[in-house]
């Protein structure tokens, strides 16, 4: 598992939604996690001042049951879909850690509000990582326009 840091919220292609951009601490890895508009607003605040009420409720509930939220774990399932789990430690004699499945956007809001680490699996970084060197559609279209503008038309074929 690799530590990740939230660097921002970006919109994807026209009207398909928002993503939270996470980068690997001290490394080249980068992933985009889909988030809702509400999650995007909460995560884009420089200081999480407007944390949702459910965050405090969940944190207090886990604490009342004798546990503590350790970290957020992002990974992929057998079909390469993004999955997420909350790693929770109990206060029993063995200090066992359990993992509770969670929506990735909710988990990122929770991590931000409670200042918990976000970890991504090696498999997630390999299968769903974002390549910063990849040309965007806008850049590709601009390159094609330049090529077409400088192209020399050929004579039409004769019969």
PDB file of N, CA and C in Angstrom, residues 71-130:
ATOM      1  N   UNK A  71      -7.082   4.242   8.870  1.00  0.00           N
ATOM      2  CA  UNK A  71      -6.717   4.705   7.536  1.00  0.00           C
ATOM      3  C   UNK A  71      -7.792   4.338   6.527  1.00  0.00           C
ATOM      4  N   UNK A  72      -7.649   4.921   5.339  1.00  0.00           N
ATOM      5  CA  UNK A  72      -8.521   4.634   4.210  1.00  0.00           C
ATOM      6  C   UNK A  72      -7.695   3.822   3.222  1.00  0.00           C
ATOM      7  N   UNK A  73      -8.243   2.724   2.744  1.00  0.00           N
ATOM      8  CA  UNK A  73      -7.516   1.868   1.793  1.00  0.00           C
ATOM      9  C   UNK A  73      -8.270   1.811   0.469  1.00  0.00           C
ATOM     10  N   UNK A  74      -7.595   2.203  -0.597  1.00  0.00           N
ATOM     11  CA  UNK A  74      -8.162   2.144  -1.945  1.00  0.00           C
ATOM     12  C   UNK A  74      -7.547   0.970  -2.687  1.00  0.00           C
ATOM     13  N   UNK A  75      -8.353   0.265  -3.458  1.00  0.00           N
ATOM     14  CA  UNK A  75      -7.859  -0.874  -4.230  1.00  0.00           C
ATOM     15  C   UNK A  75      -8.781  -1.151  -5.403  1.00  0.00           C
ATOM     16  N   UNK A  76      -8.609  -2.305  -6.005  1.00  0.00           N
ATOM     17  CA  UNK A  76      -9.472  -2.733  -7.106  1.00  0.00           C
ATOM     18  C   UNK A  76      -9.960  -4.145  -6.820  1.00  0.00           C
ATOM     19  N   UNK A  77     -11.158  -4.453  -7.331  1.00  0.00           N
ATOM     20  CA  UNK A  77     -11.680  -5.805  -7.168  1.00  0.00           C
ATOM     21  C   UNK A  77     -11.257  -6.661  -8.360  1.00  0.00           C
ATOM     22  N   UNK A  78     -11.792  -7.866  -8.447  1.00  0.00           N
ATOM     23  CA  UNK A  78     -11.409  -8.801  -9.514  1.00  0.00           C
ATOM     24  C   UNK A  78     -11.767  -8.283 -10.904  1.00  0.00           C
ATOM     25  N   UNK A  79     -12.734  -7.361 -10.979  1.00  0.00           N
ATOM     26  CA  UNK A  79     -13.133  -6.782 -12.268  1.00  0.00           C
ATOM     27  C   UNK A  79     -12.482  -5.430 -12.517  1.00  0.00           C
ATOM     28  N   UNK A  80     -11.463  -5.088 -11.744  1.00  0.00           N
ATOM     29  CA  UNK A  80     -10.702  -3.834 -11.848  1.00  0.00           C
ATOM     30  C   UNK A  80     -11.543  -2.606 -11.517  1.00  0.00           C
ATOM     31  N   UNK A  81     -12.624  -2.785 -10.735  1.00  0.00           N
ATOM     32  CA  UNK A  81     -13.422  -1.647 -10.274  1.00  0.00           C
ATOM     33  C   UNK A  81     -12.801  -1.088  -9.006  1.00  0.00           C
ATOM     34  N   UNK A  82     -12.879   0.222  -8.843  1.00  0.00           N
ATOM     35  CA  UNK A  82     -12.354   0.891  -7.666  1.00  0.00           C
ATOM     36  C   UNK A  82     -13.153   0.479  -6.435  1.00  0.00           C
ATOM     37  N   UNK A  83     -12.459   0.046  -5.394  1.00  0.00           N
ATOM     38  CA  UNK A  83     -13.097  -0.308  -4.123  1.00  0.00           C
ATOM     39  C   UNK A  83     -12.367   0.413  -3.001  1.00  0.00           C
ATOM     40  N   UNK A  84     -13.048   0.526  -1.878  1.00  0.00           N
ATOM     41  CA  UNK A  84     -12.469   1.255  -0.763  1.00  0.00           C
ATOM     42  C   UNK A  84     -12.888   0.611   0.549  1.00  0.00           C
ATOM     43  N   UNK A  85     -12.015   0.709   1.537  1.00  0.00           N
ATOM     44  CA  UNK A  85     -12.322   0.187   2.857  1.00  0.00           C
ATOM     45  C   UNK A  85     -11.780   1.093   3.944  1.00  0.00           C
ATOM     46  N   UNK A  86     -12.503   1.145   5.057  1.00  0.00           N
ATOM     47  CA  UNK A  86     -12.051   1.880   6.231  1.00  0.00           C
ATOM     48  C   UNK A  86     -11.381   0.880   7.161  1.00  0.00           C
ATOM     49  N   UNK A  87     -10.102   1.071   7.448  1.00  0.00           N
ATOM     50  CA  UNK A  87      -9.391   0.188   8.373  1.00  0.00           C
ATOM     51  C   UNK A  87      -9.686   0.661   9.790  1.00  0.00           C
ATOM     52  N   UNK A  88     -10.314  -0.222  10.570  1.00  0.00           N
ATOM     53  CA  UNK A  88     -10.727   0.125  11.924  1.00  0.00           C
ATOM     54  C   UNK A  88     -10.080  -0.836  12.907  1.00  0.00           C
ATOM     55  N   UNK A  89      -9.454  -0.278  13.949  1.00  0.00           N
ATOM     56  CA  UNK A  89      -8.813  -1.089  14.988  1.00  0.00           C
ATOM     57  C   UNK A  89      -9.739  -1.154  16.192  1.00  0.00           C
ATOM     58  N   UNK A  90      -9.782  -2.331  16.806  1.00  0.00           N
ATOM     59  CA  UNK A  90     -10.586  -2.508  18.012  1.00  0.00           C
ATOM     60  C   UNK A  90      -9.722  -2.357  19.246  1.00  0.00           C
ATOM     61  N   UNK A  91     -10.378  -2.228  20.399  1.00  0.00           N
ATOM     62  CA  UNK A  91      -9.628  -2.104  21.649  1.00  0.00           C
ATOM     63  C   UNK A  91      -9.557  -3.425  22.402  1.00  0.00           C
ATOM     64  N   UNK A  92      -9.699  -4.515  21.682  1.00  0.00           N
ATOM     65  CA  UNK A  92      -9.604  -5.793  22.382  1.00  0.00           C
ATOM     66  C   UNK A  92      -8.132  -6.117  22.649  1.00  0.00           C
ATOM     67  N   UNK A  93      -7.899  -7.195  23.332  1.00  0.00           N
ATOM     68  CA  UNK A  93      -6.523  -7.550  23.719  1.00  0.00           C
ATOM     69  C   UNK A  93      -5.612  -7.804  22.526  1.00  0.00           C
ATOM     70  N   UNK A  94      -6.182  -8.203  21.403  1.00  0.00           N
ATOM     71  CA  UNK A  94      -5.357  -8.475  20.222  1.00  0.00           C
ATOM     72  C   UNK A  94      -5.223  -7.256  19.316  1.00  0.00           C
ATOM     73  N   UNK A  95      -6.035  -6.214  19.528  1.00  0.00           N
ATOM     74  CA  UNK A  95      -5.976  -5.008  18.701  1.00  0.00           C
ATOM     75  C   UNK A  95      -6.225  -5.286  17.232  1.00  0.00           C
ATOM     76  N   UNK A  96      -7.116  -6.236  16.965  1.00  0.00           N
ATOM     77  CA  UNK A  96      -7.367  -6.638  15.586  1.00  0.00           C
ATOM     78  C   UNK A  96      -7.871  -5.481  14.744  1.00  0.00           C
ATOM     79  N   UNK A  97      -7.511  -5.527  13.486  1.00  0.00           N
ATOM     80  CA  UNK A  97      -7.943  -4.514  12.532  1.00  0.00           C
ATOM     81  C   UNK A  97      -8.938  -5.146  11.575  1.00  0.00           C
ATOM     82  N   UNK A  98     -10.067  -4.491  11.412  1.00  0.00           N
ATOM     83  CA  UNK A  98     -11.062  -4.927  10.447  1.00  0.00           C
ATOM     84  C   UNK A  98     -11.196  -3.875   9.359  1.00  0.00           C
ATOM     85  N   UNK A  99     -11.782  -4.273   8.253  1.00  0.00           N
ATOM     86  CA  UNK A  99     -11.973  -3.329   7.158  1.00  0.00           C
ATOM     87  C   UNK A  99     -13.449  -3.282   6.792  1.00  0.00           C
ATOM     88  N   UNK A 100     -14.011  -2.075   6.777  1.00  0.00           N
ATOM     89  CA  UNK A 100     -15.414  -1.865   6.449  1.00  0.00           C
ATOM     90  C   UNK A 100     -15.494  -1.268   5.050  1.00  0.00           C
ATOM     91  N   UNK A 101     -16.209  -1.925   4.120  1.00  0.00           N
ATOM     92  CA  UNK A 101     -16.347  -1.365   2.768  1.00  0.00           C
ATOM     93  C   UNK A 101     -17.026   0.007   2.812  1.00  0.00           C
ATOM     94  N   UNK A 102     -16.620   0.871   1.916  1.00  0.00           N
ATOM     95  CA  UNK A 102     -17.117   2.244   1.904  1.00  0.00           C
ATOM     96  C   UNK A 102     -17.042   2.801   0.491  1.00  0.00           C
ATOM     97  N   UNK A 103     -17.902   3.755   0.157  1.00  0.00           N
ATOM     98  CA  UNK A 103     -17.821   4.437  -1.138  1.00  0.00           C
ATOM     99  C   UNK A 103     -16.547   5.286  -1.153  1.00  0.00           C
ATOM    100  N   UNK A 104     -15.773   5.256  -2.241  1.00  0.00           N
ATOM    101  CA  UNK A 104     -14.511   6.002  -2.289  1.00  0.00           C
ATOM    102  C   UNK A 104     -14.659   7.495  -1.995  1.00  0.00           C
ATOM    103  N   UNK A 105     -15.694   8.139  -2.529  1.00  0.00           N
ATOM    104  CA  UNK A 105     -15.886   9.568  -2.274  1.00  0.00           C
ATOM    105  C   UNK A 105     -16.136   9.856  -0.807  1.00  0.00           C
ATOM    106  N   UNK A 106     -16.988   9.046  -0.173  1.00  0.00           N
ATOM    107  CA  UNK A 106     -17.250   9.204   1.263  1.00  0.00           C
ATOM    108  C   UNK A 106     -15.970   9.012   2.067  1.00  0.00           C
ATOM    109  N   UNK A 107     -15.175   8.028   1.679  1.00  0.00           N
ATOM    110  CA  UNK A 107     -13.931   7.744   2.395  1.00  0.00           C
ATOM    111  C   UNK A 107     -12.957   8.915   2.301  1.00  0.00           C
ATOM    112  N   UNK A 108     -12.880   9.556   1.137  1.00  0.00           N
ATOM    113  CA  UNK A 108     -11.980  10.707   0.989  1.00  0.00           C
ATOM    114  C   UNK A 108     -12.445  11.880   1.846  1.00  0.00           C
ATOM    115  N   UNK A 109     -13.761  12.105   1.923  1.00  0.00           N
ATOM    116  CA  UNK A 109     -14.294  13.157   2.792  1.00  0.00           C
ATOM    117  C   UNK A 109     -13.944  12.841   4.240  1.00  0.00           C
ATOM    118  N   UNK A 110     -14.110  11.597   4.637  1.00  0.00           N
ATOM    119  CA  UNK A 110     -13.794  11.158   5.993  1.00  0.00           C
ATOM    120  C   UNK A 110     -12.310  11.350   6.300  1.00  0.00           C
ATOM    121  N   UNK A 111     -11.450  10.939   5.384  1.00  0.00           N
ATOM    122  CA  UNK A 111     -10.004  11.081   5.577  1.00  0.00           C
ATOM    123  C   UNK A 111      -9.612  12.544   5.719  1.00  0.00           C
ATOM    124  N   UNK A 112     -10.206  13.396   4.904  1.00  0.00           N
ATOM    125  CA  UNK A 112      -9.900  14.825   4.959  1.00  0.00           C
ATOM    126  C   UNK A 112     -10.374  15.440   6.270  1.00  0.00           C
ATOM    127  N   UNK A 113     -11.601  15.142   6.664  1.00  0.00           N
ATOM    128  CA  UNK A 113     -12.181  15.730   7.872  1.00  0.00           C
ATOM    129  C   UNK A 113     -11.501  15.248   9.146  1.00  0.00           C
ATOM    130  N   UNK A 114     -11.112  13.981   9.187  1.00  0.00           N
ATOM    131  CA  UNK A 114     -10.516  13.409  10.399  1.00  0.00           C
ATOM    132  C   UNK A 114      -8.996  13.307  10.325  1.00  0.00           C
ATOM    133  N   UNK A 115      -8.415  13.813   9.248  1.00  0.00           N
ATOM    134  CA  UNK A 115      -6.965  13.788   9.041  1.00  0.00           C
ATOM    135  C   UNK A 115      -6.398  12.368   9.164  1.00  0.00           C
ATOM    136  N   UNK A 116      -6.958  11.468   8.386  1.00  0.00           N
ATOM    137  CA  UNK A 116      -6.496  10.081   8.349  1.00  0.00           C
ATOM    138  C   UNK A 116      -5.771   9.827   7.034  1.00  0.00           C
ATOM    139  N   UNK A 117      -4.787   8.931   7.029  1.00  0.00           N
ATOM    140  CA  UNK A 117      -4.045   8.650   5.791  1.00  0.00           C
ATOM    141  C   UNK A 117      -4.880   7.869   4.776  1.00  0.00           C
ATOM    142  N   UNK A 118      -4.594   8.119   3.515  1.00  0.00           N
ATOM    143  CA  UNK A 118      -5.222   7.395   2.407  1.00  0.00           C
ATOM    144  C   UNK A 118      -4.127   6.568   1.748  1.00  0.00           C
ATOM    145  N   UNK A 119      -4.362   5.258   1.616  1.00  0.00           N
ATOM    146  CA  UNK A 119      -3.391   4.357   1.002  1.00  0.00           C
ATOM    147  C   UNK A 119      -3.997   3.736  -0.248  1.00  0.00           C
ATOM    148  N   UNK A 120      -3.176   3.572  -1.272  1.00  0.00           N
ATOM    149  CA  UNK A 120      -3.630   2.942  -2.520  1.00  0.00           C
ATOM    150  C   UNK A 120      -2.809   1.689  -2.761  1.00  0.00           C
ATOM    151  N   UNK A 121      -3.451   0.643  -3.231  1.00  0.00           N
ATOM    152  CA  UNK A 121      -2.745  -0.611  -3.505  1.00  0.00           C
ATOM    153  C   UNK A 121      -1.896  -0.478  -4.765  1.00  0.00           C
ATOM    154  N   UNK A 122      -0.873  -1.308  -4.837  1.00  0.00           N
ATOM    155  CA  UNK A 122      -0.009  -1.349  -6.024  1.00  0.00           C
ATOM    156  C   UNK A 122      -0.835  -1.670  -7.269  1.00  0.00           C
ATOM    157  N   UNK A 123      -1.786  -2.583  -7.115  1.00  0.00           N
ATOM    158  CA  UNK A 123      -2.620  -2.986  -8.251  1.00  0.00           C
ATOM    159  C   UNK A 123      -3.455  -1.811  -8.756  1.00  0.00           C
ATOM    160  N   UNK A 124      -4.008  -1.025  -7.848  1.00  0.00           N
ATOM    161  CA  UNK A 124      -4.783   0.151  -8.245  1.00  0.00           C
ATOM    162  C   UNK A 124      -3.911   1.127  -9.024  1.00  0.00           C
ATOM    163  N   UNK A 125      -2.727   1.397  -8.517  1.00  0.00           N
ATOM    164  CA  UNK A 125      -1.831   2.332  -9.208  1.00  0.00           C
ATOM    165  C   UNK A 125      -1.447   1.815 -10.588  1.00  0.00           C
ATOM    166  N   UNK A 126      -1.288   0.509 -10.704  1.00  0.00           N
ATOM    167  CA  UNK A 126      -0.903  -0.070 -11.996  1.00  0.00           C
ATOM    168  C   UNK A 126      -2.068  -0.072 -12.981  1.00  0.00           C
ATOM    169  N   UNK A 127      -3.263  -0.470 -12.520  1.00  0.00           N
ATOM    170  CA  UNK A 127      -4.401  -0.616 -13.427  1.00  0.00           C
ATOM    171  C   UNK A 127      -5.169   0.673 -13.695  1.00  0.00           C
ATOM    172  N   UNK A 128      -5.265   1.539 -12.695  1.00  0.00           N
ATOM    173  CA  UNK A 128      -6.120   2.721 -12.842  1.00  0.00           C
ATOM    174  C   UNK A 128      -5.359   4.024 -12.703  1.00  0.00           C
ATOM    175  N   UNK A 129      -4.033   3.956 -12.700  1.00  0.00           N
ATOM    176  CA  UNK A 129      -3.238   5.167 -12.553  1.00  0.00           C
ATOM    177  C   UNK A 129      -3.397   6.099 -13.742  1.00  0.00           C
ATOM    178  N   UNK A 130      -3.224   7.387 -13.480  1.00  0.00           N
ATOM    179  CA  UNK A 130      -3.319   8.408 -14.519  1.00  0.00           C
ATOM    180  C   UNK A 130      -1.923   8.682 -15.043  1.00  0.00           C
TER     181      UNK A 130
END
